[in-house]
């Protein structure tokens, strides 16, 4: 039974790495989205602006890689039972939010990748330039960036709900939900 108190360790590590990478992607993406290229350059100069774009793309591609591993650890290993069991409302809401997060976290980097490539910009991962896979098409790039922004806001809402739920279970209901994902206990 003890084994089933937690998700398997690699899955927990992936949860927290993805959480960190996604929060940094959102922070850098929203900064770039609000300011746009020109105002970012005016504010922090060319070098830092390029670094911000490169870091954002690198983080986004990292999320895609980590999510690939995470889907494998999620499907391949047993999920712990809830003890005490969740009520129907908690079960439906948490499962829906978790599934939407999984979909959003795969779709979001793919949209960023495709929007960048069709815009004629480099798809950067650290100092490598990855294949864009798609040819230049500015109209398509604009549409994809629009969806990149919309899905970004959807992720902000989902993550807010998710963290609120986690804090509720941890500090108020004080059940074992946080422990399932904890690295330390
Ligand atoms: C989980 C992964 C990702 C998240 C959460 C994310 C989030 C965001 C957000 C919120 C924006 C601002 C949208 C706006 O207000 O217009 C943005 C912009 C941007 N993203 Fe991402 N992104 C991710 C992955 C990627 C990837 C993989 C790439 C490319 C390889 C990418 C390229 C860009 C670019 C170039 C912009 C700037 C668009 C502009 O100048 O308006 N993103 N991202
Ligand atoms: C401080 C922030 C966070 C806390 C405290 C937290 C906490 C938790 C906890 C306790 C669980 C286990 C739920 C269960 O019993 O099944 C969980 C699962 C999950 N979390 Fe988070 N989380 C955080 C951030 C994030 C972020 C930023 C994301 C994604 C953007 C995320 C995505 C998920 C997903 C998809 C699951 C479902 C579990 C699975 O099957 O992989 N979490 N989280």
XYZ file of N, CA and C and ligand atoms in Angstrom:
641
model
N 0.832 -1.205 0.000
C 0.000 0.000 0.000
C 0.863 1.250 0.000
N 1.987 1.206 0.749
C 2.842 2.385 0.828
C 3.259 2.858 -0.560
N 3.595 1.894 -1.417
C 4.012 2.213 -2.793
C 2.994 3.102 -3.484
N 1.718 2.879 -3.176
C 0.659 3.573 -3.901
C 0.235 4.886 -3.245
N 0.999 5.363 -2.238
C 0.728 6.675 -1.661
C 1.055 7.783 -2.638
N 1.991 7.503 -3.547
C 2.534 8.524 -4.436
C 2.457 8.072 -5.890
N 2.494 9.072 -6.804
C 2.839 8.748 -8.184
C 4.277 8.252 -8.152
N 4.711 7.455 -9.159
C 6.106 6.998 -9.146
C 7.033 8.217 -9.208
N 8.226 8.044 -8.642
C 9.133 9.190 -8.458
C 9.413 9.972 -9.749
N 9.740 9.271 -10.863
C 10.030 10.040 -12.097
C 8.843 10.903 -12.532
N 7.626 10.412 -12.317
C 6.446 11.190 -12.700
C 6.335 12.453 -11.841
N 6.694 12.314 -10.563
C 6.646 13.493 -9.669
C 7.707 14.500 -10.078
N 8.907 14.014 -10.383
C 9.971 14.932 -10.811
C 9.524 15.668 -12.082
N 8.928 14.910 -13.017
C 8.474 15.539 -14.266
C 7.399 16.587 -13.983
N 6.478 16.300 -13.040
C 5.437 17.291 -12.703
C 6.058 18.624 -12.319
N 7.057 18.583 -11.435
C 7.611 19.846 -10.923
C 8.514 20.518 -11.944
N 9.210 19.726 -12.778
C 10.010 20.347 -13.845
C 9.101 21.032 -14.869
N 8.003 20.337 -15.235
C 7.062 20.942 -16.192
C 6.451 22.197 -15.579
N 6.067 22.128 -14.297
C 5.453 23.299 -13.648
C 6.396 24.504 -13.750
N 7.671 24.278 -13.422
C 8.654 25.373 -13.467
C 8.811 25.900 -14.905
N 8.990 24.976 -15.856
C 9.219 25.400 -17.249
C 7.992 26.132 -17.804
N 6.789 25.673 -17.426
C 5.581 26.329 -17.951
C 5.422 27.724 -17.347
N 5.673 27.858 -16.060
C 5.520 29.185 -15.447
C 6.520 30.169 -16.060
N 7.756 29.705 -16.299
C 8.744 30.581 -16.939
C 8.369 30.879 -18.398
N 7.805 29.887 -19.104
C 7.357 30.126 -20.487
C 6.255 31.169 -20.518
N 5.316 31.045 -19.577
C 4.212 32.009 -19.552
C 4.736 33.406 -19.227
N 5.626 33.492 -18.239
C 6.149 34.804 -17.852
C 6.902 35.456 -19.024
N 7.783 34.675 -19.679
C 8.547 35.267 -20.789
C 7.635 35.536 -21.976
N 6.703 34.613 -22.275
C 5.795 34.788 -23.418
C 4.909 36.008 -23.230
N 4.321 36.151 -22.040
C 3.430 37.296 -21.812
C 4.202 38.607 -21.891
N 5.438 38.618 -21.398
C 6.265 39.827 -21.504
C 6.469 40.189 -22.981
N 6.854 39.180 -23.788
C 7.057 39.442 -25.222
C 5.747 39.842 -25.902
N 4.652 39.160 -25.520
C 3.349 39.461 -26.128
C 2.898 40.878 -25.813
N 3.038 41.306 -24.547
C 2.586 42.643 -24.147
C 3.441 43.726 -24.799
N 4.769 43.523 -24.780
C 5.652 44.586 -25.270
C 5.819 44.542 -26.789
N 5.875 43.321 -27.371
C 6.191 43.206 -28.801
C 7.690 43.414 -29.003
N 8.164 43.029 -30.195
C 9.613 43.046 -30.458
C 10.215 44.441 -30.280
N 9.585 45.440 -30.950
C 10.199 46.768 -30.968
C 10.331 47.392 -29.577
N 9.237 47.328 -28.817
C 9.302 47.948 -27.482
C 10.245 47.201 -26.548
N 10.342 45.862 -26.741
C 11.302 45.112 -25.909
C 12.720 45.569 -26.223
N 13.021 45.747 -27.516
C 14.360 46.211 -27.897
C 14.615 47.605 -27.308
N 13.629 48.491 -27.410
C 13.797 49.851 -26.883
C 14.064 49.815 -25.378
N 13.430 48.856 -24.717
C 13.518 48.793 -23.255
C 14.808 48.127 -22.762
N 15.162 46.983 -23.356
C 16.305 46.230 -22.804
C 17.446 46.012 -23.798
N 17.285 46.505 -25.028
C 18.363 46.360 -26.011
C 18.252 45.066 -26.800
N 19.047 44.992 -27.879
C 18.982 43.854 -28.801
C 19.362 42.524 -28.183
N 20.487 42.541 -27.434
C 21.029 41.279 -26.924
C 20.037 40.612 -25.976
N 19.512 41.410 -25.031
C 18.584 40.821 -24.058
C 17.274 40.399 -24.706
N 16.824 41.177 -25.706
C 15.581 40.816 -26.405
C 15.747 39.457 -27.083
N 16.871 39.313 -27.803
C 17.099 38.024 -28.473
C 17.216 36.890 -27.472
N 17.859 37.187 -26.333
C 17.996 36.164 -25.297
C 16.618 35.753 -24.761
N 15.733 36.750 -24.625
C 14.384 36.476 -24.119
C 13.618 35.579 -25.105
N 13.705 35.898 -26.405
C 13.040 35.054 -27.416
C 13.626 33.646 -27.410
N 14.985 33.578 -27.411
C 15.626 32.252 -27.442
C 15.245 31.448 -26.198
N 15.244 32.115 -25.029
C 14.904 31.389 -23.792
C 13.462 30.906 -23.844
N 12.570 31.771 -24.344
C 11.159 31.377 -24.411
C 10.980 30.144 -25.298
N 11.605 30.155 -26.458
C 11.460 29.013 -27.379
C 12.099 27.758 -26.782
N 13.271 27.936 -26.162
C 13.961 26.792 -25.550
C 13.107 26.179 -24.435
N 12.533 27.038 -23.594
C 11.664 26.542 -22.518
C 10.458 25.804 -23.104
N 9.880 26.380 -24.162
C 8.689 25.778 -24.775
C 8.994 24.408 -25.356
N 10.118 24.294 -26.060
C 10.486 22.987 -26.631
C 10.784 22.006 -25.489
N 11.389 22.520 -24.398
C 11.660 21.663 -23.234
C 10.352 21.105 -22.668
N 9.323 21.954 -22.596
C 8.013 21.483 -22.105
C 7.513 20.332 -22.978
N 7.669 20.486 -24.299
C 7.204 19.429 -25.209
C 7.947 18.112 -24.949
N 9.268 18.202 -24.762
C 10.055 16.990 -24.492
C 9.646 16.350 -23.165
N 9.528 17.194 -22.122
C 9.175 16.667 -20.800
C 7.766 16.062 -20.812
N 6.855 16.699 -21.544
C 5.485 16.178 -21.598
C 5.437 14.828 -22.309
N 6.320 14.624 -23.301
C 6.364 13.330 -23.977
C 6.736 12.239 -22.970
N 7.773 12.533 -22.160
C 8.175 11.558 -21.140
C 7.051 11.361 -20.124
N 6.418 12.462 -19.775
C 5.412 12.426 -18.722
C 4.181 11.624 -19.130
N 3.806 11.734 -20.413
C 2.652 10.958 -20.880
C 2.988 9.474 -20.773
N 4.272 9.135 -21.049
C 4.682 7.733 -20.930
C 4.612 7.278 -19.467
N 5.162 8.086 -18.539
C 5.152 7.634 -17.129
C 3.719 7.616 -16.583
N 2.847 8.456 -17.153
C 1.455 8.483 -16.681
C 0.705 7.245 -17.138
N 0.979 6.823 -18.403
C 0.233 5.683 -18.955
C 0.829 4.360 -18.479
N 2.162 4.320 -18.332
C 2.818 3.043 -18.091
C 2.731 2.586 -16.624
N 2.528 3.535 -15.687
C 2.569 3.145 -14.268
C 1.229 3.394 -13.578
N 1.018 2.626 -12.503
C -0.253 2.706 -11.777
C -0.383 4.066 -11.100
N -1.587 4.629 -11.146
C -1.874 5.890 -10.459
C -2.333 5.551 -9.039
N -1.811 6.244 -8.015
C -2.207 5.887 -6.641
C -3.694 6.119 -6.384
N -4.254 5.328 -5.457
C -5.656 5.544 -5.066
C -5.745 6.750 -4.156
N -6.903 7.409 -4.183
C -7.116 8.491 -3.225
C -7.584 7.899 -1.903
N -6.936 8.322 -0.833
C -7.302 7.810 0.485
C -7.325 8.994 1.457
N -8.451 9.530 1.883
C -9.817 9.072 1.572
C -10.209 9.396 0.130
N -11.228 8.669 -0.392
C -11.627 8.892 -1.786
C -12.148 10.310 -2.004
N -11.997 10.827 -3.216
C -12.539 12.147 -3.547
C -14.048 12.013 -3.752
N -14.787 13.112 -3.481
C -16.211 13.052 -3.823
C -16.376 13.256 -5.330
N -17.629 13.070 -5.824
C -17.845 13.079 -7.282
C -17.450 14.425 -7.879
N -17.777 15.523 -7.204
C -17.451 16.858 -7.718
C -15.944 17.022 -7.864
N -15.212 16.678 -6.817
C -13.744 16.820 -6.852
C -13.137 15.963 -7.961
N -13.714 14.746 -8.087
C -13.167 13.818 -9.078
C -13.360 14.356 -10.496
N -14.578 14.854 -10.760
C -14.883 15.326 -12.119
C -14.071 16.583 -12.442
N -14.048 17.537 -11.484
C -13.328 18.792 -11.768
C -11.840 18.524 -11.916
N -11.251 17.741 -10.985
C -9.788 17.578 -11.056
C -9.400 16.784 -12.302
N -10.169 15.743 -12.625
C -9.824 14.965 -13.813
C -9.940 15.830 -15.071
N -10.997 16.648 -15.147
C -11.157 17.505 -16.337
C -9.989 18.474 -16.444
N -9.647 19.132 -15.320
C -8.552 20.111 -15.370
C -7.243 19.409 -15.749
N -6.974 18.230 -15.176
C -5.734 17.514 -15.497
C -5.675 17.160 -16.991
N -6.808 16.658 -17.535
C -6.794 16.292 -18.959
C -6.607 17.518 -19.845
N -7.313 18.605 -19.505
C -7.163 19.830 -20.308
C -5.730 20.356 -20.222
N -5.103 20.251 -19.047
C -3.708 20.682 -18.913
C -2.798 19.848 -19.810
N -3.010 18.531 -19.797
C -2.186 17.673 -20.665
C -2.322 18.101 -22.122
N -3.571 18.297 -22.584
C -3.781 18.684 -23.987
C -3.131 20.045 -24.245
N -3.388 21.004 -23.341
C -2.861 22.357 -23.514
C -1.344 22.379 -23.558
N -0.713 21.544 -22.740
C 0.754 21.581 -22.649
C 1.440 20.905 -23.832
N 0.691 20.118 -24.603
C 1.251 19.577 -25.840
C 0.934 20.524 -27.004
N -0.315 21.023 -27.028
C -0.734 21.896 -28.130
C 0.051 23.211 -28.122
N 0.290 23.757 -26.922
C 0.909 25.084 -26.810
C 2.304 25.159 -27.457
N 3.225 24.249 -27.123
C 4.524 24.319 -27.802
C 4.425 24.035 -29.297
N 3.503 23.135 -29.707
C 3.367 22.854 -31.142
C 2.900 24.105 -31.882
N 1.956 24.850 -31.272
C 1.483 26.099 -31.883
C 2.625 27.111 -31.987
N 3.410 27.240 -30.883
C 4.520 28.196 -30.884
C 5.529 27.839 -31.967
N 5.822 26.549 -32.059
C 6.774 26.039 -33.047
C 6.276 26.362 -34.456
N 5.027 25.976 -34.748
C 4.476 26.157 -36.100
C 4.339 27.647 -36.433
N 3.920 28.463 -35.447
C 3.754 29.901 -35.695
C 5.104 30.533 -36.001
N 6.124 30.121 -35.246
C 7.469 30.660 -35.443
C 8.004 30.274 -36.825
N 7.876 28.987 -37.166
C 8.408 28.498 -38.444
C 7.695 29.166 -39.625
N 6.364 29.225 -39.589
C 5.630 29.818 -40.723
C 5.860 31.331 -40.796
N 6.257 31.932 -39.683
C 6.597 33.358 -39.693
C 7.988 33.605 -40.278
N 8.721 32.544 -40.577
C 10.066 32.680 -41.145
C 11.123 32.923 -40.078
N 10.785 32.650 -38.798
C 11.747 32.846 -37.700
C 12.384 31.515 -37.321
N 13.576 31.545 -36.688
C 14.229 30.281 -36.314
C 13.549 29.623 -35.103
N 13.389 28.292 -35.163
C 12.883 27.532 -34.010
C 14.104 27.140 -33.185
N 14.356 27.911 -32.123
C 15.612 27.730 -31.389
C 15.432 26.850 -30.162
N 16.442 25.980 -29.966
C 16.499 25.152 -28.752
C 17.938 25.259 -28.269
N 18.163 25.976 -27.154
C 19.506 26.395 -26.766
C 20.187 27.019 -27.984
N 21.393 26.559 -28.376
C 22.023 27.218 -29.517
C 21.722 26.521 -30.844
N 20.872 25.489 -30.809
C 20.527 24.787 -32.059
C 19.347 25.445 -32.748
N 19.327 25.355 -34.061
C 18.139 25.746 -34.813
C 17.458 24.473 -35.298
N 16.248 24.224 -34.790
C 15.539 23.007 -35.176
C 14.857 23.235 -36.525
N 14.501 22.128 -37.161
C 13.785 22.264 -38.428
C 12.420 22.888 -38.143
N 12.020 23.840 -38.984
C 10.702 24.451 -38.803
C 9.598 23.501 -39.227
N 9.909 22.554 -40.087
C 8.978 21.565 -40.648
C 7.950 22.172 -41.599
N 7.647 23.456 -41.432
C 6.645 24.106 -42.293
C 7.297 25.256 -43.047
N 6.801 25.528 -44.252
C 7.320 26.636 -45.056
C 6.774 27.971 -44.573
N 7.345 29.050 -45.110
C 6.910 30.381 -44.690
C 5.503 30.681 -45.224
N 4.662 31.192 -44.339
C 3.278 31.540 -44.710
C 2.781 32.532 -43.664
N 2.888 33.825 -43.991
C 2.658 34.837 -42.953
C 1.232 34.866 -42.417
N 0.265 34.634 -43.322
C -1.140 34.662 -42.870
C -1.363 33.526 -41.861
N -0.840 32.339 -42.202
C -0.993 31.190 -41.293
C -0.279 31.473 -39.974
N 0.909 32.081 -40.047
C 1.666 32.381 -38.840
C 0.863 33.291 -37.904
N 0.193 34.283 -38.493
C -0.596 35.199 -37.668
C -1.720 34.463 -36.937
N -2.405 33.587 -37.691
C -3.493 32.808 -37.074
C -2.944 31.919 -35.961
N -1.792 31.274 -36.230
C -1.227 30.363 -35.222
C -0.789 31.141 -33.977
N -0.194 32.335 -34.176
C 0.187 33.136 -33.004
C -1.048 33.570 -32.201
N -2.161 33.843 -32.930
C -3.392 34.210 -32.224
C -3.847 33.050 -31.326
N -3.761 31.824 -31.885
C -4.155 30.657 -31.073
C -3.146 30.382 -29.964
N -1.861 30.689 -30.218
C -0.824 30.543 -29.188
C -1.194 31.444 -27.999
N -1.671 32.642 -28.295
C -2.059 33.564 -27.221
C -3.319 33.065 -26.496
N -4.333 32.634 -27.281
C -5.592 32.175 -26.654
C -5.362 30.971 -25.757
N -4.621 29.993 -26.276
C -4.366 28.792 -25.466
C -3.518 29.179 -24.244
N -2.640 30.195 -24.419
C -1.849 30.690 -23.278
C -2.748 31.190 -22.156
N -3.774 31.968 -22.512
C -4.685 32.462 -21.463
C -5.509 31.327 -20.858
N -5.884 30.356 -21.702
C -6.616 29.197 -21.172
C -5.745 28.462 -20.148
N -4.437 28.363 -20.447
C -3.529 27.696 -19.498
C -3.441 28.480 -18.190
N -3.425 29.827 -18.290
C -3.370 30.646 -17.068
C -4.579 30.330 -16.187
N -5.768 30.224 -16.805
C -6.986 29.936 -16.041
C -6.910 28.534 -15.424
N -6.511 27.548 -16.240
C -6.448 26.162 -15.755
C -5.450 26.024 -14.607
N -4.282 26.683 -14.766
C -3.253 26.565 -13.728
C -3.726 27.229 -12.435
N -4.448 28.367 -12.579
C -4.984 29.028 -11.383
C -5.950 28.088 -10.640
N -6.855 27.467 -11.400
C -7.802 26.518 -10.782
C -7.047 25.369 -10.125
N -6.042 24.854 -10.861
C -5.284 23.696 -10.395
C -4.538 24.003 -9.091
N -3.857 25.156 -9.063
C -3.077 25.497 -7.868
C -4.038 25.787 -6.701
N -5.170 26.441 -6.995
C -6.157 26.702 -5.937
C -6.648 25.368 -5.361
N -6.927 24.397 -6.249
C -7.386 23.080 -5.799
C -6.328 22.403 -4.940
N -5.074 22.466 -5.419
C -3.982 21.817 -4.676
C -3.839 22.443 -3.286
N -3.911 23.789 -3.225
C -3.766 24.463 -1.924
C -4.933 24.118 -1.004
N -6.145 24.026 -1.577
C -7.326 23.653 -0.786
C -7.127 22.277 -0.143
N -6.656 21.308 -0.943
C -6.460 19.959 -0.391
C -5.340 19.938 0.648
N -4.302 20.733 0.376
C -3.112 20.701 1.234
C -3.360 21.403 2.569
N -3.881 22.648 2.519
C -3.967 23.467 3.734
C -5.327 23.392 4.427
N -6.414 23.159 3.665
C -7.747 23.217 4.276
C -8.311 21.827 4.510
N -8.372 21.014 3.461
C -8.937 19.679 3.633
C -7.936 18.737 4.282
N -6.675 19.032 4.106
C -5.576 18.273 4.702
C -5.686 16.767 4.445
N -6.020 16.419 3.183
C -6.040 14.994 2.825
C -4.697 14.637 2.161
N -4.642 13.508 1.462
C -3.318 13.066 0.969
C -3.009 13.523 -0.455
N -3.815 14.463 -1.000
C -3.644 14.838 -2.410
C -2.254 15.413 -2.680
N -1.781 16.339 -1.819
C -0.480 16.955 -2.051
C 0.637 15.922 -1.952
N 0.459 15.004 -0.989
C 1.480 13.981 -0.772
C 1.714 13.130 -2.032
N 0.635 12.897 -2.805
C 0.757 12.070 -4.014
C 1.787 12.629 -4.982
N 1.922 13.983 -4.984
C 2.809 14.616 -5.957
C 4.084 15.141 -5.291
N 4.193 14.977 -3.947
C 5.319 15.593 -3.243
C 6.623 14.834 -3.489
N 7.716 15.582 -3.566
C 9.029 14.955 -3.759
C 9.639 14.538 -2.428
N 9.127 15.108 -1.339
C 9.857 14.992 -0.069
C 9.184 14.147 1.007
N 7.889 13.832 0.875
C 7.338 12.974 1.951
C 6.478 11.843 1.426
C 4.386 25.485 -22.952
C 4.996 26.170 -23.880
C 4.720 27.619 -24.207
C 3.990 28.557 -23.515
C 3.244 28.403 -22.190
C 4.044 29.783 -24.295
C 3.391 30.967 -23.945
C 3.400 32.116 -24.710
C 2.615 33.294 -24.440
C 1.603 33.433 -23.306
C 2.919 34.218 -25.382
C 2.338 35.634 -25.514
C 1.237 35.616 -26.556
C 0.754 37.004 -26.860
O 0.333 37.699 -25.920
O 0.787 37.377 -28.041
C 3.924 33.647 -26.235
C 4.517 34.296 -27.306
C 5.439 33.714 -28.131
N 5.801 32.377 -28.176
Fe 5.305 31.001 -26.823
N 4.812 29.574 -25.409
C 5.233 28.261 -25.406
C 6.007 27.636 -26.362
C 6.589 28.265 -27.451
C 7.455 27.628 -28.425
C 7.868 26.150 -28.392
C 7.819 28.584 -29.320
C 8.713 28.473 -30.527
C 9.575 27.535 -30.756
C 7.184 29.828 -28.915
C 7.328 31.041 -29.568
C 6.733 32.227 -29.180
C 7.006 33.505 -29.821
C 7.985 33.770 -30.959
C 6.181 34.440 -29.158
C 6.128 35.955 -29.389
C 4.990 36.321 -30.251
C 4.929 37.819 -30.359
O 5.942 38.426 -30.636
O 3.843 38.346 -30.148
N 6.432 29.595 -27.772
N 4.193 32.354 -25.813
C 2.677 25.438 -7.268
C 2.053 24.846 -8.222
C 1.470 23.447 -8.241
C 1.032 22.635 -7.231
C 1.005 22.945 -5.747
C 0.584 21.386 -7.834
C 0.099 20.279 -7.159
C -0.330 19.123 -7.733
C -0.802 17.957 -7.026
C -0.881 17.854 -5.504
C -1.146 17.010 -7.922
C -1.695 15.604 -7.633
C -3.146 15.556 -7.868
C -3.664 14.169 -7.688
O -3.842 13.776 -6.548
O -3.863 13.472 -8.689
C -0.934 17.565 -9.236
C -1.196 16.915 -10.416
C -1.072 17.481 -11.658
N -0.506 18.727 -11.935
Fe 0.124 20.099 -10.566
N 0.737 21.482 -9.196
C 1.272 22.726 -9.465
C 1.585 23.236 -10.696
C 1.246 22.637 -11.869
C 1.449 23.241 -13.167
C 2.085 24.625 -13.398
C 0.992 22.341 -14.067
C 0.943 22.444 -15.532
C 1.016 23.531 -16.184
C 0.486 21.172 -13.365
C -0.103 20.051 -13.954
C -0.573 18.940 -13.286
C -1.229 17.805 -13.913
C -1.525 17.646 -15.412
C -1.526 16.898 -12.885
C -2.225 15.544 -13.043
C -1.391 14.470 -12.508
C -0.970 13.528 -13.536
O -1.705 12.576 -13.791
O 0.116 13.759 -14.097
N 0.661 21.386 -12.018
N -0.418 18.842 -9.100
